[in-house]
Amino acid sequence: QLQLVESGGGLVQPGGSLRLSCVVSASGMSLDYFAIGWFRQAPGKGREGVSCISANGGTTKYADSAKGRFTISRDNAKNTVYLQMNNVTPEDTAVYYCAADNRGYQGLFSLCVLSGPEYNYWGQGTQVSVSS
């Protein structure tokens, strides 16, 4: 069983920065086998894939809205994945979720996708609000 807990959300002014954390607790499994994705859902909108990182950390992907502003990273020793968000805008206001995809157990250590249905485990989310 895998549990994911997000933190780091809050209220930030436009142009500011936030770092979201996703702590993963794995019972009988290893984070080394999981790709991790960050998703968000704004009020009245569908879920959007923001960024993902492969199980081996060698592949990262970003939505066009996040490119050049957000950076995803992982520290498997700390069982934590981060999303550094810089130069945020009001359009970044949403609940942010991290999710885990167990494709490493299929030998796919270098792959990650921004498609939500591919992910097996989800956190409860953290609210990010960007406003002056």
JSON list of C-alpha atoms in Angstrom, two decimals:
[
{"chain": "A", "resi": 1, "resn": "GLN", "atom": "CA", "xyz": [0.00, 0.00, 0.00]},
{"chain": "A", "resi": 2, "resn": "LEU", "atom": "CA", "xyz": [1.22, 3.49, -0.82]},
{"chain": "A", "resi": 3, "resn": "GLN", "atom": "CA", "xyz": [0.20, 6.73, 0.88]},
{"chain": "A", "resi": 4, "resn": "LEU", "atom": "CA", "xyz": [1.01, 10.19, -0.43]},
{"chain": "A", "resi": 5, "resn": "VAL", "atom": "CA", "xyz": [0.77, 13.38, 1.59]},
{"chain": "A", "resi": 6, "resn": "GLU", "atom": "CA", "xyz": [1.15, 16.80, -0.01]},
{"chain": "A", "resi": 7, "resn": "SER", "atom": "CA", "xyz": [2.22, 19.93, 1.83]},
{"chain": "A", "resi": 8, "resn": "GLY", "atom": "CA", "xyz": [3.55, 23.39, 1.10]},
{"chain": "A", "resi": 9, "resn": "GLY", "atom": "CA", "xyz": [0.47, 25.01, -0.34]},
{"chain": "A", "resi": 10, "resn": "GLY", "atom": "CA", "xyz": [-0.83, 28.36, 0.76]},
{"chain": "A", "resi": 11, "resn": "LEU", "atom": "CA", "xyz": [-1.49, 31.91, -0.30]},
{"chain": "A", "resi": 12, "resn": "VAL", "atom": "CA", "xyz": [1.19, 33.58, -2.40]},
{"chain": "A", "resi": 13, "resn": "GLN", "atom": "CA", "xyz": [1.32, 36.83, -4.34]},
{"chain": "A", "resi": 14, "resn": "PRO", "atom": "CA", "xyz": [1.68, 36.87, -8.12]},
{"chain": "A", "resi": 15, "resn": "GLY", "atom": "CA", "xyz": [5.31, 36.53, -9.07]},
{"chain": "A", "resi": 16, "resn": "GLY", "atom": "CA", "xyz": [6.11, 34.69, -5.88]},
{"chain": "A", "resi": 17, "resn": "SER", "atom": "CA", "xyz": [7.33, 31.14, -5.26]},
{"chain": "A", "resi": 18, "resn": "LEU", "atom": "CA", "xyz": [6.19, 28.02, -3.47]},
{"chain": "A", "resi": 19, "resn": "ARG", "atom": "CA", "xyz": [7.66, 24.59, -3.01]},
{"chain": "A", "resi": 20, "resn": "LEU", "atom": "CA", "xyz": [5.24, 21.73, -2.74]},
{"chain": "A", "resi": 21, "resn": "SER", "atom": "CA", "xyz": [6.30, 18.46, -1.15]},
{"chain": "A", "resi": 22, "resn": "CYS", "atom": "CA", "xyz": [4.87, 15.00, -1.59]},
{"chain": "A", "resi": 23, "resn": "VAL", "atom": "CA", "xyz": [5.93, 12.52, 1.08]},
{"chain": "A", "resi": 24, "resn": "VAL", "atom": "CA", "xyz": [5.40, 8.92, 0.11]},
{"chain": "A", "resi": 25, "resn": "SER", "atom": "CA", "xyz": [4.92, 6.12, 2.61]},
{"chain": "A", "resi": 26, "resn": "ALA", "atom": "CA", "xyz": [5.28, 2.67, 1.12]},
{"chain": "A", "resi": 27, "resn": "SER", "atom": "CA", "xyz": [4.40, -0.55, 2.91]},
{"chain": "A", "resi": 28, "resn": "GLY", "atom": "CA", "xyz": [6.11, -3.46, 1.21]},
{"chain": "A", "resi": 29, "resn": "MET", "atom": "CA", "xyz": [7.00, -1.37, -1.81]},
{"chain": "A", "resi": 30, "resn": "SER", "atom": "CA", "xyz": [9.81, 0.93, -2.80]},
{"chain": "A", "resi": 31, "resn": "LEU", "atom": "CA", "xyz": [9.49, 4.48, -4.10]},
{"chain": "A", "resi": 32, "resn": "ASP", "atom": "CA", "xyz": [12.31, 3.57, -6.47]},
{"chain": "A", "resi": 33, "resn": "TYR", "atom": "CA", "xyz": [9.72, 1.81, -8.66]},
{"chain": "A", "resi": 34, "resn": "PHE", "atom": "CA", "xyz": [7.27, 4.67, -8.91]},
{"chain": "A", "resi": 35, "resn": "ALA", "atom": "CA", "xyz": [6.98, 7.54, -11.30]},
{"chain": "A", "resi": 36, "resn": "ILE", "atom": "CA", "xyz": [5.43, 10.54, -9.59]},
{"chain": "A", "resi": 37, "resn": "GLY", "atom": "CA", "xyz": [3.17, 13.14, -11.10]},
{"chain": "A", "resi": 38, "resn": "TRP", "atom": "CA", "xyz": [1.79, 16.45, -9.95]},
{"chain": "A", "resi": 39, "resn": "PHE", "atom": "CA", "xyz": [-1.72, 17.37, -11.03]},
{"chain": "A", "resi": 40, "resn": "ARG", "atom": "CA", "xyz": [-3.98, 20.28, -10.27]},
{"chain": "A", "resi": 41, "resn": "GLN", "atom": "CA", "xyz": [-7.63, 21.11, -10.38]},
{"chain": "A", "resi": 42, "resn": "ALA", "atom": "CA", "xyz": [-8.91, 24.66, -10.40]},
{"chain": "A", "resi": 43, "resn": "PRO", "atom": "CA", "xyz": [-12.47, 25.54, -9.39]},
{"chain": "A", "resi": 44, "resn": "GLY", "atom": "CA", "xyz": [-14.88, 24.61, -12.15]},
{"chain": "A", "resi": 45, "resn": "LYS", "atom": "CA", "xyz": [-12.19, 23.00, -14.27]},
{"chain": "A", "resi": 46, "resn": "GLY", "atom": "CA", "xyz": [-10.99, 19.51, -14.97]},
{"chain": "A", "resi": 47, "resn": "ARG", "atom": "CA", "xyz": [-7.85, 17.92, -13.60]},
{"chain": "A", "resi": 48, "resn": "GLU", "atom": "CA", "xyz": [-4.66, 18.96, -15.38]},
{"chain": "A", "resi": 49, "resn": "GLY", "atom": "CA", "xyz": [-1.33, 17.20, -15.43]},
{"chain": "A", "resi": 50, "resn": "VAL", "atom": "CA", "xyz": [1.36, 19.68, -14.38]},
{"chain": "A", "resi": 51, "resn": "SER", "atom": "CA", "xyz": [4.60, 17.71, -14.21]},
{"chain": "A", "resi": 52, "resn": "CYS", "atom": "CA", "xyz": [5.95, 14.22, -13.74]},
{"chain": "A", "resi": 53, "resn": "ILE", "atom": "CA", "xyz": [9.25, 12.51, -12.99]},
{"chain": "A", "resi": 54, "resn": "SER", "atom": "CA", "xyz": [10.23, 8.98, -13.86]},
{"chain": "A", "resi": 55, "resn": "ALA", "atom": "CA", "xyz": [11.13, 6.33, -11.29]},
{"chain": "A", "resi": 56, "resn": "ASN", "atom": "CA", "xyz": [14.85, 6.77, -11.95]},
{"chain": "A", "resi": 57, "resn": "GLY", "atom": "CA", "xyz": [14.57, 10.56, -12.02]},
{"chain": "A", "resi": 58, "resn": "GLY", "atom": "CA", "xyz": [16.02, 10.70, -15.50]},
{"chain": "A", "resi": 59, "resn": "THR", "atom": "CA", "xyz": [12.90, 11.89, -17.27]},
{"chain": "A", "resi": 60, "resn": "THR", "atom": "CA", "xyz": [10.78, 14.89, -16.41]},
{"chain": "A", "resi": 61, "resn": "LYS", "atom": "CA", "xyz": [7.83, 16.36, -18.26]},
{"chain": "A", "resi": 62, "resn": "TYR", "atom": "CA", "xyz": [5.93, 19.59, -17.89]},
{"chain": "A", "resi": 63, "resn": "ALA", "atom": "CA", "xyz": [2.66, 20.98, -19.11]},
{"chain": "A", "resi": 64, "resn": "ASP", "atom": "CA", "xyz": [3.11, 23.99, -21.36]},
{"chain": "A", "resi": 65, "resn": "SER", "atom": "CA", "xyz": [1.67, 26.15, -18.57]},
{"chain": "A", "resi": 66, "resn": "ALA", "atom": "CA", "xyz": [4.46, 25.01, -16.24]},
{"chain": "A", "resi": 67, "resn": "LYS", "atom": "CA", "xyz": [7.48, 25.02, -18.54]},
{"chain": "A", "resi": 68, "resn": "GLY", "atom": "CA", "xyz": [10.16, 27.47, -17.51]},
{"chain": "A", "resi": 69, "resn": "ARG", "atom": "CA", "xyz": [8.49, 28.20, -14.17]},
{"chain": "A", "resi": 70, "resn": "PHE", "atom": "CA", "xyz": [8.08, 24.87, -12.33]},
{"chain": "A", "resi": 71, "resn": "THR", "atom": "CA", "xyz": [10.71, 22.28, -11.50]},
{"chain": "A", "resi": 72, "resn": "ILE", "atom": "CA", "xyz": [10.03, 18.75, -10.31]},
{"chain": "A", "resi": 73, "resn": "SER", "atom": "CA", "xyz": [12.61, 16.75, -8.38]},
{"chain": "A", "resi": 74, "resn": "ARG", "atom": "CA", "xyz": [12.78, 13.71, -6.16]},
{"chain": "A", "resi": 75, "resn": "ASP", "atom": "CA", "xyz": [14.81, 12.55, -3.18]},
{"chain": "A", "resi": 76, "resn": "ASN", "atom": "CA", "xyz": [14.15, 8.84, -2.78]},
{"chain": "A", "resi": 77, "resn": "ALA", "atom": "CA", "xyz": [16.23, 8.71, 0.40]},
{"chain": "A", "resi": 78, "resn": "LYS", "atom": "CA", "xyz": [13.68, 11.06, 1.94]},
{"chain": "A", "resi": 79, "resn": "ASN", "atom": "CA", "xyz": [10.72, 9.45, 0.14]},
{"chain": "A", "resi": 80, "resn": "THR", "atom": "CA", "xyz": [9.83, 12.91, -1.10]},
{"chain": "A", "resi": 81, "resn": "VAL", "atom": "CA", "xyz": [9.05, 14.52, -4.43]},
{"chain": "A", "resi": 82, "resn": "TYR", "atom": "CA", "xyz": [9.07, 18.29, -4.80]},
{"chain": "A", "resi": 83, "resn": "LEU", "atom": "CA", "xyz": [7.45, 20.78, -7.12]},
{"chain": "A", "resi": 84, "resn": "GLN", "atom": "CA", "xyz": [9.20, 24.14, -7.10]},
{"chain": "A", "resi": 85, "resn": "MET", "atom": "CA", "xyz": [6.82, 26.78, -8.42]},
{"chain": "A", "resi": 86, "resn": "ASN", "atom": "CA", "xyz": [8.31, 30.14, -9.43]},
{"chain": "A", "resi": 87, "resn": "ASN", "atom": "CA", "xyz": [6.76, 33.26, -10.91]},
{"chain": "A", "resi": 88, "resn": "VAL", "atom": "CA", "xyz": [3.26, 32.05, -10.09]},
{"chain": "A", "resi": 89, "resn": "THR", "atom": "CA", "xyz": [0.18, 33.70, -11.53]},
{"chain": "A", "resi": 90, "resn": "PRO", "atom": "CA", "xyz": [-3.49, 33.69, -10.49]},
{"chain": "A", "resi": 91, "resn": "GLU", "atom": "CA", "xyz": [-4.02, 31.00, -13.14]},
{"chain": "A", "resi": 92, "resn": "ASP", "atom": "CA", "xyz": [-1.96, 28.65, -10.96]},
{"chain": "A", "resi": 93, "resn": "THR", "atom": "CA", "xyz": [-4.62, 28.75, -8.26]},
{"chain": "A", "resi": 94, "resn": "ALA", "atom": "CA", "xyz": [-5.83, 25.20, -7.74]},
{"chain": "A", "resi": 95, "resn": "VAL", "atom": "CA", "xyz": [-5.70, 22.16, -5.51]},
{"chain": "A", "resi": 96, "resn": "TYR", "atom": "CA", "xyz": [-2.46, 20.35, -6.27]},
{"chain": "A", "resi": 97, "resn": "TYR", "atom": "CA", "xyz": [-2.25, 16.58, -6.03]},
{"chain": "A", "resi": 98, "resn": "CYS", "atom": "CA", "xyz": [0.66, 14.21, -6.26]},
{"chain": "A", "resi": 99, "resn": "ALA", "atom": "CA", "xyz": [0.17, 10.71, -7.61]},
{"chain": "A", "resi": 100, "resn": "ALA", "atom": "CA", "xyz": [2.25, 7.57, -8.00]},
{"chain": "A", "resi": 101, "resn": "ASP", "atom": "CA", "xyz": [2.46, 5.27, -11.00]},
{"chain": "A", "resi": 102, "resn": "ASN", "atom": "CA", "xyz": [3.97, 1.82, -10.40]},
{"chain": "A", "resi": 103, "resn": "ARG", "atom": "CA", "xyz": [5.34, 1.27, -13.91]},
{"chain": "A", "resi": 104, "resn": "GLY", "atom": "CA", "xyz": [8.80, 0.66, -12.45]},
{"chain": "A", "resi": 105, "resn": "TYR", "atom": "CA", "xyz": [7.56, -2.81, -11.51]},
{"chain": "A", "resi": 106, "resn": "GLN", "atom": "CA", "xyz": [7.13, -3.36, -15.25]},
{"chain": "A", "resi": 107, "resn": "GLY", "atom": "CA", "xyz": [10.71, -2.36, -15.87]},
{"chain": "A", "resi": 108, "resn": "LEU", "atom": "CA", "xyz": [9.73, 1.11, -17.13]},
{"chain": "A", "resi": 109, "resn": "PHE", "atom": "CA", "xyz": [12.06, 3.18, -14.99]},
{"chain": "A", "resi": 110, "resn": "SER", "atom": "CA", "xyz": [12.57, 6.01, -17.48]},
{"chain": "A", "resi": 111, "resn": "LEU", "atom": "CA", "xyz": [8.99, 6.81, -18.34]},
{"chain": "A", "resi": 112, "resn": "CYS", "atom": "CA", "xyz": [6.44, 9.17, -16.92]},
{"chain": "A", "resi": 113, "resn": "VAL", "atom": "CA", "xyz": [3.20, 10.52, -18.32]},
{"chain": "A", "resi": 114, "resn": "LEU", "atom": "CA", "xyz": [0.91, 13.44, -17.59]},
{"chain": "A", "resi": 115, "resn": "SER", "atom": "CA", "xyz": [-2.24, 11.34, -17.87]},
{"chain": "A", "resi": 116, "resn": "GLY", "atom": "CA", "xyz": [-4.12, 10.95, -14.62]},
{"chain": "A", "resi": 117, "resn": "PRO", "atom": "CA", "xyz": [-5.71, 7.55, -15.31]},
{"chain": "A", "resi": 118, "resn": "GLU", "atom": "CA", "xyz": [-2.20, 6.06, -15.51]},
{"chain": "A", "resi": 119, "resn": "TYR", "atom": "CA", "xyz": [-1.65, 6.69, -11.82]},
{"chain": "A", "resi": 120, "resn": "ASN", "atom": "CA", "xyz": [-2.49, 4.16, -9.15]},
{"chain": "A", "resi": 121, "resn": "TYR", "atom": "CA", "xyz": [-2.23, 6.14, -5.93]},
{"chain": "A", "resi": 122, "resn": "TRP", "atom": "CA", "xyz": [-3.24, 9.70, -5.07]},
{"chain": "A", "resi": 123, "resn": "GLY", "atom": "CA", "xyz": [-2.76, 12.13, -2.25]},
{"chain": "A", "resi": 124, "resn": "GLN", "atom": "CA", "xyz": [-5.46, 14.32, -0.71]},
{"chain": "A", "resi": 125, "resn": "GLY", "atom": "CA", "xyz": [-4.20, 17.56, -2.23]},
{"chain": "A", "resi": 126, "resn": "THR", "atom": "CA", "xyz": [-2.90, 20.91, -1.05]},
{"chain": "A", "resi": 127, "resn": "GLN", "atom": "CA", "xyz": [-4.46, 24.26, -1.91]},
{"chain": "A", "resi": 128, "resn": "VAL", "atom": "CA", "xyz": [-2.42, 26.86, -3.74]},
{"chain": "A", "resi": 129, "resn": "SER", "atom": "CA", "xyz": [-3.94, 30.33, -4.01]},
{"chain": "A", "resi": 130, "resn": "VAL", "atom": "CA", "xyz": [-2.26, 33.12, -5.95]},
{"chain": "A", "resi": 131, "resn": "SER", "atom": "CA", "xyz": [-3.63, 36.54, -5.24]},
{"chain": "A", "resi": 132, "resn": "SER", "atom": "CA", "xyz": [-2.52, 40.04, -4.39]}
]
